[in-house]
Each structure stands twice: as C-alpha cells, then as structure tokens.
Amino acid sequence: LCERAAQERPLRVEYAKSSRSVCKACDGSISQDSIRIGKETAAERFDGYELCWYHLQCCNKKGSGPTIKVAGHLKGWELLRWDDQMKIQEYLGETIDNNEEEKLKEKQNRELWDLKDKIKDAKVSSKTLAEVLEANGLEVKKLQLDRVLHTVAGGLLYGKMGACPVCNSKGTMQAYGTKFKCKGWLSEWIPCDFEATGDGIKRYKWIIPSSVKSNLRVIRIFKESSKGDDEDGKEQVRRVT
C-alpha cells in the first residue's frame, strides 16, 4: 500500500518518537530520536492517507524509498537541529554555502535548540506550553508537541510575529538569517511561500501567563530567555542582525 502510485502529499521529516517504527524499504527498525522520512499516499481500504516511514539512507535509491528533491522542502525541516540539516543536505549532494547568511541561520538554529533543550530538561509539561501559546493568541489544537516547543522557544528568544499575510496562519513565520519565511500551508498539498526581507520586522512582546509564573522552576528558564517585558503586549521591532 505504501508504494502505491497515487496522489502524494509532501514528504516530511522528523525525529522518531520511539523505536517502534519500521522502515518500509529495508524493514529495519528506526531508532528513537533518529531522523526519519515520512511519505503519505492515498489509502486503498479507507478514505484517507497512510503514512510510511523510512531511514534517510533508504531514500533516493532506485527501487527503495521515496525521492527527496530538495531538503528544505521537507515538511518539518525547520524543526531539525542544524547538524542534522547539514547531514541531510550532504546525503543529497546539495551545495552548502558558508556565507554570512548561512552563519546567521546556524546561530539562530543553535540558540533555539539550546533553549528547547533547557525546556525539555526542566520537564516543562505540554499543558504549560499550551497555556503559554494560548496566552499569545496562538492555536494549540492543530500543532504537534515538537511544533509547540519550537514556537514557544522562538517567541521567548525573538518575540511574536503576527499572522502570515498570505495564508493567515499564526505562529508559522520563522527567521532564516536576514529573511523571514512562512512555514504554513495554503492547502493540504501546497506550502505557503511568503517571504519578507529587511533588517527589522515588527514583533510583539511574548506574554507569560500568570498560571505559569507560579512555577518558579519554569519561570526561571522563561525569564532568562525572554527578550522583553512580558506584561504589556505592546509592539516592538527586533533587529535580526
């Protein structure tokens, strides 16, 4: 079923949440926290899609897994660590630039993951993260936990951006060096391609709700990382350089 030629949705990439998934190309297990590539195809037995997982090294091989055309087009690409992004690009034989733009992307990625690791190490609950997102006007029910964590960390470090002017999605604008790109979707199959450039962009103060402020262990991490007053919700302009 997974190899059935049918209308396909975009390939996705993520870290395996457990060691229970099996690669559909080699039948080998996919270790927890390792990179896995997901392929959705139309199901034969029900109205919907089936998701199959593959090792990265089983992709782009004749008669094996799916073909990854461009690493950066993988759904969930921006949620990966910098070193893993480089690993995928190297596997695909893509050119990796070492210019100032790429250095800034790397810096931002490592900053985000440093904070995300601190939040995870502190065992901040998914309920607490959801409360923080809701306090900042962002929908939680449509987001997976890895996206929730990424959005909270980005808000604490860089402030909150409004909805994308093209797809109207909230919490999907991401900083990539001196550019800002929307990682939302116009439909189930079409990604939003809105980009903004410049040396500054309007952001909003990241709000920490009162329910979270009572947790001293959590608020210590949030306070150390937050880049502005978390009370008034006023606009600010934060430089990206």
PDB file of C-alpha atoms in Angstrom:
ATOM      1  CA  LEU A   1       0.000   0.000   0.000  1.00  0.00           C
ATOM      2  CA  CYS A   2       2.771   2.411   0.915  1.00  0.00           C
ATOM      3  CA  GLU A   3       4.326   2.119  -2.534  1.00  0.00           C
ATOM      4  CA  ARG A   4       1.069   2.560  -4.392  1.00  0.00           C
ATOM      5  CA  ALA A   5       1.324   5.160  -7.166  1.00  0.00           C
ATOM      6  CA  ALA A   6      -1.265   7.699  -6.070  1.00  0.00           C
ATOM      7  CA  GLN A   7      -1.602  11.360  -5.351  1.00  0.00           C
ATOM      8  CA  GLU A   8       1.035  12.046  -2.748  1.00  0.00           C
ATOM      9  CA  ARG A   9       1.336  14.684  -0.116  1.00  0.00           C
ATOM     10  CA  PRO A  10       4.646  16.421   0.676  1.00  0.00           C
ATOM     11  CA  LEU A  11       7.363  14.315   2.275  1.00  0.00           C
ATOM     12  CA  ARG A  12       8.005  15.081   5.917  1.00  0.00           C
ATOM     13  CA  VAL A  13      10.976  14.775   8.222  1.00  0.00           C
ATOM     14  CA  GLU A  14      11.109  14.414  11.983  1.00  0.00           C
ATOM     15  CA  TYR A  15      12.885  12.694  14.842  1.00  0.00           C
ATOM     16  CA  ALA A  16      11.469   9.248  15.608  1.00  0.00           C
ATOM     17  CA  LYS A  17       9.369   9.467  18.771  1.00  0.00           C
ATOM     18  CA  SER A  18      10.107   5.849  19.704  1.00  0.00           C
ATOM     19  CA  SER A  19      11.907   2.798  18.305  1.00  0.00           C
ATOM     20  CA  ARG A  20       8.672   1.137  17.209  1.00  0.00           C
ATOM     21  CA  SER A  21       8.530   2.459  13.645  1.00  0.00           C
ATOM     22  CA  VAL A  22       9.861   0.271  10.834  1.00  0.00           C
ATOM     23  CA  CYS A  23      11.435   1.407   7.568  1.00  0.00           C
ATOM     24  CA  LYS A  24       9.196   0.343   4.691  1.00  0.00           C
ATOM     25  CA  ALA A  25      12.189  -0.017   2.376  1.00  0.00           C
ATOM     26  CA  CYS A  26      14.501  -2.292   4.387  1.00  0.00           C
ATOM     27  CA  ASP A  27      12.167  -3.499   7.185  1.00  0.00           C
ATOM     28  CA  GLY A  28      14.713  -2.364   9.744  1.00  0.00           C
ATOM     29  CA  SER A  29      13.693  -0.563  12.915  1.00  0.00           C
ATOM     30  CA  ILE A  30      14.124   3.208  13.129  1.00  0.00           C
ATOM     31  CA  SER A  31      15.845   4.175  16.378  1.00  0.00           C
ATOM     32  CA  GLN A  32      14.241   6.697  18.706  1.00  0.00           C
ATOM     33  CA  ASP A  33      15.386  10.293  18.110  1.00  0.00           C
ATOM     34  CA  SER A  34      16.962   9.393  14.754  1.00  0.00           C
ATOM     35  CA  ILE A  35      15.931  11.119  11.522  1.00  0.00           C
ATOM     36  CA  ARG A  36      13.042   9.513   9.695  1.00  0.00           C
ATOM     37  CA  ILE A  37      11.388  10.479   6.418  1.00  0.00           C
ATOM     38  CA  GLY A  38       7.605  10.169   6.127  1.00  0.00           C
ATOM     39  CA  LYS A  39       5.650   9.510   2.951  1.00  0.00           C
ATOM     40  CA  GLU A  40       1.866   9.752   2.729  1.00  0.00           C
ATOM     41  CA  THR A  41      -0.072   8.022  -0.025  1.00  0.00           C
ATOM     42  CA  ALA A  42      -3.763   7.549  -0.665  1.00  0.00           C
ATOM     43  CA  ALA A  43      -5.091   4.508   1.178  1.00  0.00           C
ATOM     44  CA  GLU A  44      -6.769   1.666  -0.704  1.00  0.00           C
ATOM     45  CA  ARG A  45      -9.014   0.397   2.087  1.00  0.00           C
ATOM     46  CA  PHE A  46     -10.335   3.659   3.514  1.00  0.00           C
ATOM     47  CA  ASP A  47     -10.844   7.283   2.566  1.00  0.00           C
ATOM     48  CA  GLY A  48      -7.661   8.976   3.700  1.00  0.00           C
ATOM     49  CA  TYR A  49      -3.901   8.648   3.705  1.00  0.00           C
ATOM     50  CA  GLU A  50      -1.402   6.162   5.050  1.00  0.00           C
ATOM     51  CA  LEU A  51       1.914   7.320   6.483  1.00  0.00           C
ATOM     52  CA  CYS A  52       5.018   5.185   5.920  1.00  0.00           C
ATOM     53  CA  TRP A  53       8.422   5.860   7.487  1.00  0.00           C
ATOM     54  CA  TYR A  54      11.895   5.417   6.000  1.00  0.00           C
ATOM     55  CA  HIS A  55      15.509   5.670   7.089  1.00  0.00           C
ATOM     56  CA  LEU A  56      17.215   8.660   5.486  1.00  0.00           C
ATOM     57  CA  GLN A  57      19.779   6.303   3.927  1.00  0.00           C
ATOM     58  CA  CYS A  58      16.972   4.300   2.295  1.00  0.00           C
ATOM     59  CA  CYS A  59      15.726   7.348   0.362  1.00  0.00           C
ATOM     60  CA  ASN A  60      16.822   8.447  -3.128  1.00  0.00           C
ATOM     61  CA  LYS A  61      17.770   4.924  -4.118  1.00  0.00           C
ATOM     62  CA  LYS A  62      16.371   3.108  -7.137  1.00  0.00           C
ATOM     63  CA  GLY A  63      13.665   0.673  -6.097  1.00  0.00           C
ATOM     64  CA  SER A  64      13.868   1.770  -2.455  1.00  0.00           C
ATOM     65  CA  GLY A  65      12.323   4.623  -0.504  1.00  0.00           C
ATOM     66  CA  PRO A  66      10.925   7.967  -1.691  1.00  0.00           C
ATOM     67  CA  THR A  67      12.953  10.573  -3.563  1.00  0.00           C
ATOM     68  CA  ILE A  68      13.791  13.770  -1.693  1.00  0.00           C
ATOM     69  CA  LYS A  69      14.177  16.510  -4.296  1.00  0.00           C
ATOM     70  CA  VAL A  70      15.096  19.484  -2.099  1.00  0.00           C
ATOM     71  CA  ALA A  71      15.972  19.116   1.590  1.00  0.00           C
ATOM     72  CA  GLY A  72      14.481  22.467   2.564  1.00  0.00           C
ATOM     73  CA  HIS A  73      11.103  21.492   1.079  1.00  0.00           C
ATOM     74  CA  LEU A  74      10.592  18.674   3.569  1.00  0.00           C
ATOM     75  CA  LYS A  75       7.709  19.355   5.906  1.00  0.00           C
ATOM     76  CA  GLY A  76       9.196  19.881   9.366  1.00  0.00           C
ATOM     77  CA  TRP A  77      12.645  20.859   8.034  1.00  0.00           C
ATOM     78  CA  GLU A  78      12.880  23.946  10.240  1.00  0.00           C
ATOM     79  CA  LEU A  79      12.362  21.816  13.375  1.00  0.00           C
ATOM     80  CA  LEU A  80      15.619  19.899  12.887  1.00  0.00           C
ATOM     81  CA  ARG A  81      18.924  20.643  14.540  1.00  0.00           C
ATOM     82  CA  TRP A  82      21.464  22.419  12.354  1.00  0.00           C
ATOM     83  CA  ASP A  83      23.850  19.459  12.261  1.00  0.00           C
ATOM     84  CA  ASP A  84      21.045  17.182  11.083  1.00  0.00           C
ATOM     85  CA  GLN A  85      20.036  19.641   8.371  1.00  0.00           C
ATOM     86  CA  MET A  86      23.633  19.576   7.151  1.00  0.00           C
ATOM     87  CA  LYS A  87      23.623  15.761   7.294  1.00  0.00           C
ATOM     88  CA  ILE A  88      20.587  15.566   5.012  1.00  0.00           C
ATOM     89  CA  GLN A  89      21.957  18.128   2.567  1.00  0.00           C
ATOM     90  CA  GLU A  90      25.260  16.278   2.383  1.00  0.00           C
ATOM     91  CA  TYR A  91      23.434  12.983   1.776  1.00  0.00           C
ATOM     92  CA  LEU A  92      21.530  14.569  -1.110  1.00  0.00           C
ATOM     93  CA  GLY A  93      24.689  16.131  -2.525  1.00  0.00           C
ATOM     94  CA  GLU A  94      23.363  19.671  -2.140  1.00  0.00           C
ATOM     95  CA  THR A  95      25.740  22.617  -2.124  1.00  0.00           C
ATOM     96  CA  ILE A  96      26.246  24.009   1.383  1.00  0.00           C
ATOM     97  CA  ASP A  97      27.173  27.683   1.465  1.00  0.00           C
ATOM     98  CA  ASN A  98      29.377  29.178   4.150  1.00  0.00           C
ATOM     99  CA  ASN A  99      28.363  32.810   3.716  1.00  0.00           C
ATOM    100  CA  GLU A 100      27.204  35.256   6.373  1.00  0.00           C
ATOM    101  CA  GLU A 101      23.550  34.396   5.726  1.00  0.00           C
ATOM    102  CA  GLU A 102      24.169  30.719   6.483  1.00  0.00           C
ATOM    103  CA  LYS A 103      26.231  31.559   9.559  1.00  0.00           C
ATOM    104  CA  LEU A 104      23.331  33.604  10.922  1.00  0.00           C
ATOM    105  CA  LYS A 105      20.896  30.754  10.222  1.00  0.00           C
ATOM    106  CA  GLU A 106      23.186  28.403  12.125  1.00  0.00           C
ATOM    107  CA  LYS A 107      23.413  30.815  15.060  1.00  0.00           C
ATOM    108  CA  GLN A 108      19.633  31.151  15.269  1.00  0.00           C
ATOM    109  CA  ASN A 109      19.112  27.399  14.999  1.00  0.00           C
ATOM    110  CA  ARG A 110      21.601  26.649  17.778  1.00  0.00           C
ATOM    111  CA  GLU A 111      20.073  29.342  20.005  1.00  0.00           C
ATOM    112  CA  LEU A 112      16.629  27.821  19.529  1.00  0.00           C
ATOM    113  CA  TRP A 113      17.785  24.298  20.257  1.00  0.00           C
ATOM    114  CA  ASP A 114      19.751  25.382  23.315  1.00  0.00           C
ATOM    115  CA  LEU A 115      16.551  26.834  24.781  1.00  0.00           C
ATOM    116  CA  LYS A 116      14.412  23.899  23.620  1.00  0.00           C
ATOM    117  CA  ASP A 117      16.796  21.501  25.360  1.00  0.00           C
ATOM    118  CA  LYS A 118      16.607  23.544  28.566  1.00  0.00           C
ATOM    119  CA  ILE A 119      12.799  23.470  28.457  1.00  0.00           C
ATOM    120  CA  LYS A 120      12.802  19.707  27.874  1.00  0.00           C
ATOM    121  CA  ASP A 121      15.403  19.089  30.594  1.00  0.00           C
ATOM    122  CA  ALA A 122      13.254  21.070  33.019  1.00  0.00           C
ATOM    123  CA  LYS A 123      10.369  18.735  32.108  1.00  0.00           C
ATOM    124  CA  VAL A 124       8.024  21.602  31.289  1.00  0.00           C
ATOM    125  CA  SER A 125       4.662  19.953  30.677  1.00  0.00           C
ATOM    126  CA  SER A 126       2.802  20.109  27.380  1.00  0.00           C
ATOM    127  CA  LYS A 127      -0.067  21.710  29.321  1.00  0.00           C
ATOM    128  CA  THR A 128       2.193  24.568  30.428  1.00  0.00           C
ATOM    129  CA  LEU A 129       3.488  25.094  26.890  1.00  0.00           C
ATOM    130  CA  ALA A 130      -0.094  25.132  25.611  1.00  0.00           C
ATOM    131  CA  GLU A 131      -1.027  27.780  28.197  1.00  0.00           C
ATOM    132  CA  VAL A 132       1.854  29.964  27.008  1.00  0.00           C
ATOM    133  CA  LEU A 133       0.773  29.675  23.371  1.00  0.00           C
ATOM    134  CA  GLU A 134      -2.855  30.405  24.180  1.00  0.00           C
ATOM    135  CA  ALA A 135      -1.817  33.493  26.163  1.00  0.00           C
ATOM    136  CA  ASN A 136      -0.111  34.731  23.000  1.00  0.00           C
ATOM    137  CA  GLY A 137      -3.165  34.148  20.803  1.00  0.00           C
ATOM    138  CA  LEU A 138      -1.846  31.050  19.047  1.00  0.00           C
ATOM    139  CA  GLU A 139      -3.897  27.930  18.342  1.00  0.00           C
ATOM    140  CA  VAL A 140      -2.685  24.783  20.030  1.00  0.00           C
ATOM    141  CA  LYS A 141      -5.006  22.028  18.826  1.00  0.00           C
ATOM    142  CA  LYS A 142      -3.529  21.941  15.309  1.00  0.00           C
ATOM    143  CA  LEU A 143       0.107  21.799  16.498  1.00  0.00           C
ATOM    144  CA  GLN A 144       2.143  18.733  17.417  1.00  0.00           C
ATOM    145  CA  LEU A 145       4.305  18.851  20.527  1.00  0.00           C
ATOM    146  CA  ASP A 146       7.562  19.460  18.640  1.00  0.00           C
ATOM    147  CA  ARG A 147       5.965  22.441  16.873  1.00  0.00           C
ATOM    148  CA  VAL A 148       4.563  23.763  20.176  1.00  0.00           C
ATOM    149  CA  LEU A 149       8.007  23.634  21.788  1.00  0.00           C
ATOM    150  CA  HIS A 150       9.625  25.284  18.756  1.00  0.00           C
ATOM    151  CA  THR A 151       7.066  28.105  18.721  1.00  0.00           C
ATOM    152  CA  VAL A 152       7.403  28.810  22.447  1.00  0.00           C
ATOM    153  CA  ALA A 153      11.212  28.896  22.241  1.00  0.00           C
ATOM    154  CA  GLY A 154      11.118  31.181  19.205  1.00  0.00           C
ATOM    155  CA  GLY A 155       8.695  33.529  20.931  1.00  0.00           C
ATOM    156  CA  LEU A 156      10.837  33.760  24.038  1.00  0.00           C
ATOM    157  CA  LEU A 157      14.001  34.446  22.053  1.00  0.00           C
ATOM    158  CA  TYR A 158      12.751  36.746  19.323  1.00  0.00           C
ATOM    159  CA  GLY A 159       9.227  37.884  20.189  1.00  0.00           C
ATOM    160  CA  LYS A 160       5.954  37.017  18.497  1.00  0.00           C
ATOM    161  CA  MET A 161       5.120  37.706  14.871  1.00  0.00           C
ATOM    162  CA  GLY A 162       1.582  38.197  13.649  1.00  0.00           C
ATOM    163  CA  ALA A 163      -0.282  36.031  11.166  1.00  0.00           C
ATOM    164  CA  CYS A 164       1.137  35.456   7.700  1.00  0.00           C
ATOM    165  CA  PRO A 165      -0.405  37.993   5.273  1.00  0.00           C
ATOM    166  CA  VAL A 166      -0.772  35.295   2.594  1.00  0.00           C
ATOM    167  CA  CYS A 167      -2.074  32.121   4.303  1.00  0.00           C
ATOM    168  CA  ASN A 168      -3.268  33.859   7.524  1.00  0.00           C
ATOM    169  CA  SER A 169      -1.628  31.162   9.660  1.00  0.00           C
ATOM    170  CA  LYS A 170      -0.433  32.171  13.104  1.00  0.00           C
ATOM    171  CA  GLY A 171       2.869  31.028  14.556  1.00  0.00           C
ATOM    172  CA  THR A 172       4.251  29.919  11.176  1.00  0.00           C
ATOM    173  CA  MET A 173       6.637  32.802  10.418  1.00  0.00           C
ATOM    174  CA  GLN A 174      10.239  31.741  11.011  1.00  0.00           C
ATOM    175  CA  ALA A 175      13.540  33.657  10.861  1.00  0.00           C
ATOM    176  CA  TYR A 176      16.175  32.363   8.422  1.00  0.00           C
ATOM    177  CA  GLY A 177      19.190  34.619   8.654  1.00  0.00           C
ATOM    178  CA  THR A 178      18.013  38.040   7.425  1.00  0.00           C
ATOM    179  CA  LYS A 179      14.890  36.580   5.804  1.00  0.00           C
ATOM    180  CA  PHE A 180      11.544  35.658   7.284  1.00  0.00           C
ATOM    181  CA  LYS A 181       9.643  32.787   5.738  1.00  0.00           C
ATOM    182  CA  CYS A 182       6.200  31.396   6.387  1.00  0.00           C
ATOM    183  CA  LYS A 183       6.151  27.640   7.038  1.00  0.00           C
ATOM    184  CA  GLY A 184       2.375  27.428   6.867  1.00  0.00           C
ATOM    185  CA  TRP A 185       0.285  25.740   4.204  1.00  0.00           C
ATOM    186  CA  LEU A 186      -2.169  27.196   1.684  1.00  0.00           C
ATOM    187  CA  SER A 187      -3.817  23.764   1.472  1.00  0.00           C
ATOM    188  CA  GLU A 188      -3.039  20.169   2.401  1.00  0.00           C
ATOM    189  CA  TRP A 189      -0.700  19.965  -0.597  1.00  0.00           C
ATOM    190  CA  ILE A 190       0.539  23.499  -1.246  1.00  0.00           C
ATOM    191  CA  PRO A 191       3.035  25.174   1.134  1.00  0.00           C
ATOM    192  CA  CYS A 192       2.917  28.924   1.676  1.00  0.00           C
ATOM    193  CA  ASP A 193       5.902  30.634   0.042  1.00  0.00           C
ATOM    194  CA  PHE A 194       5.623  34.091   1.622  1.00  0.00           C
ATOM    195  CA  GLU A 195       8.972  35.709   2.404  1.00  0.00           C
ATOM    196  CA  ALA A 196       9.947  39.052   3.902  1.00  0.00           C
ATOM    197  CA  THR A 197      13.396  40.619   3.932  1.00  0.00           C
ATOM    198  CA  GLY A 198      14.945  43.546   5.755  1.00  0.00           C
ATOM    199  CA  ASP A 199      16.982  44.416   8.812  1.00  0.00           C
ATOM    200  CA  GLY A 200      13.994  44.532  11.111  1.00  0.00           C
ATOM    201  CA  ILE A 201      10.458  43.209  11.430  1.00  0.00           C
ATOM    202  CA  LYS A 202       7.544  44.031  13.677  1.00  0.00           C
ATOM    203  CA  ARG A 203       7.125  41.670  16.567  1.00  0.00           C
ATOM    204  CA  TYR A 204       5.042  41.569  19.677  1.00  0.00           C
ATOM    205  CA  LYS A 205       6.041  41.139  23.290  1.00  0.00           C
ATOM    206  CA  TRP A 206       5.878  37.495  24.338  1.00  0.00           C
ATOM    207  CA  ILE A 207       3.402  37.075  27.173  1.00  0.00           C
ATOM    208  CA  ILE A 208       3.971  34.686  30.068  1.00  0.00           C
ATOM    209  CA  PRO A 209       0.590  33.925  31.703  1.00  0.00           C
ATOM    210  CA  SER A 210       0.066  34.230  35.448  1.00  0.00           C
ATOM    211  CA  SER A 211      -0.630  30.490  35.718  1.00  0.00           C
ATOM    212  CA  VAL A 212       2.952  29.812  34.625  1.00  0.00           C
ATOM    213  CA  LYS A 213       4.527  32.492  36.802  1.00  0.00           C
ATOM    214  CA  SER A 214       3.666  30.485  39.905  1.00  0.00           C
ATOM    215  CA  ASN A 215       6.033  27.723  38.745  1.00  0.00           C
ATOM    216  CA  LEU A 216       9.430  29.057  39.844  1.00  0.00           C
ATOM    217  CA  ARG A 217      11.399  26.298  38.101  1.00  0.00           C
ATOM    218  CA  VAL A 218       9.758  27.047  34.753  1.00  0.00           C
ATOM    219  CA  ILE A 219       9.634  30.812  35.036  1.00  0.00           C
ATOM    220  CA  ARG A 220      13.393  30.943  35.719  1.00  0.00           C
ATOM    221  CA  ILE A 221      14.072  29.489  32.256  1.00  0.00           C
ATOM    222  CA  PHE A 222      11.473  31.697  30.595  1.00  0.00           C
ATOM    223  CA  LYS A 223      12.709  34.858  32.297  1.00  0.00           C
ATOM    224  CA  GLU A 224      16.325  34.184  31.365  1.00  0.00           C
ATOM    225  CA  SER A 225      15.348  33.747  27.715  1.00  0.00           C
ATOM    226  CA  SER A 226      12.613  36.328  27.231  1.00  0.00           C
ATOM    227  CA  LYS A 227      13.700  39.400  25.262  1.00  0.00           C
ATOM    228  CA  GLY A 228      11.292  41.964  26.597  1.00  0.00           C
ATOM    229  CA  ASP A 229       8.650  42.957  29.112  1.00  0.00           C
ATOM    230  CA  ASP A 230       6.125  40.141  29.320  1.00  0.00           C
ATOM    231  CA  GLU A 231       3.319  42.264  30.731  1.00  0.00           C
ATOM    232  CA  ASP A 232       2.064  44.913  28.318  1.00  0.00           C
ATOM    233  CA  GLY A 233       1.863  43.099  24.980  1.00  0.00           C
ATOM    234  CA  LYS A 234       2.974  46.192  23.051  1.00  0.00           C
ATOM    235  CA  GLU A 235       4.653  46.029  19.669  1.00  0.00           C
ATOM    236  CA  GLN A 236       8.398  46.099  19.349  1.00  0.00           C
ATOM    237  CA  VAL A 237      10.885  45.975  16.486  1.00  0.00           C
ATOM    238  CA  ARG A 238      13.701  43.491  16.964  1.00  0.00           C
ATOM    239  CA  ARG A 239      16.731  43.530  14.671  1.00  0.00           C
ATOM    240  CA  VAL A 240      17.741  40.193  13.229  1.00  0.00           C
ATOM    241  CA  THR A 241      21.421  41.076  12.883  1.00  0.00           C
TER     242      THR A 241
END
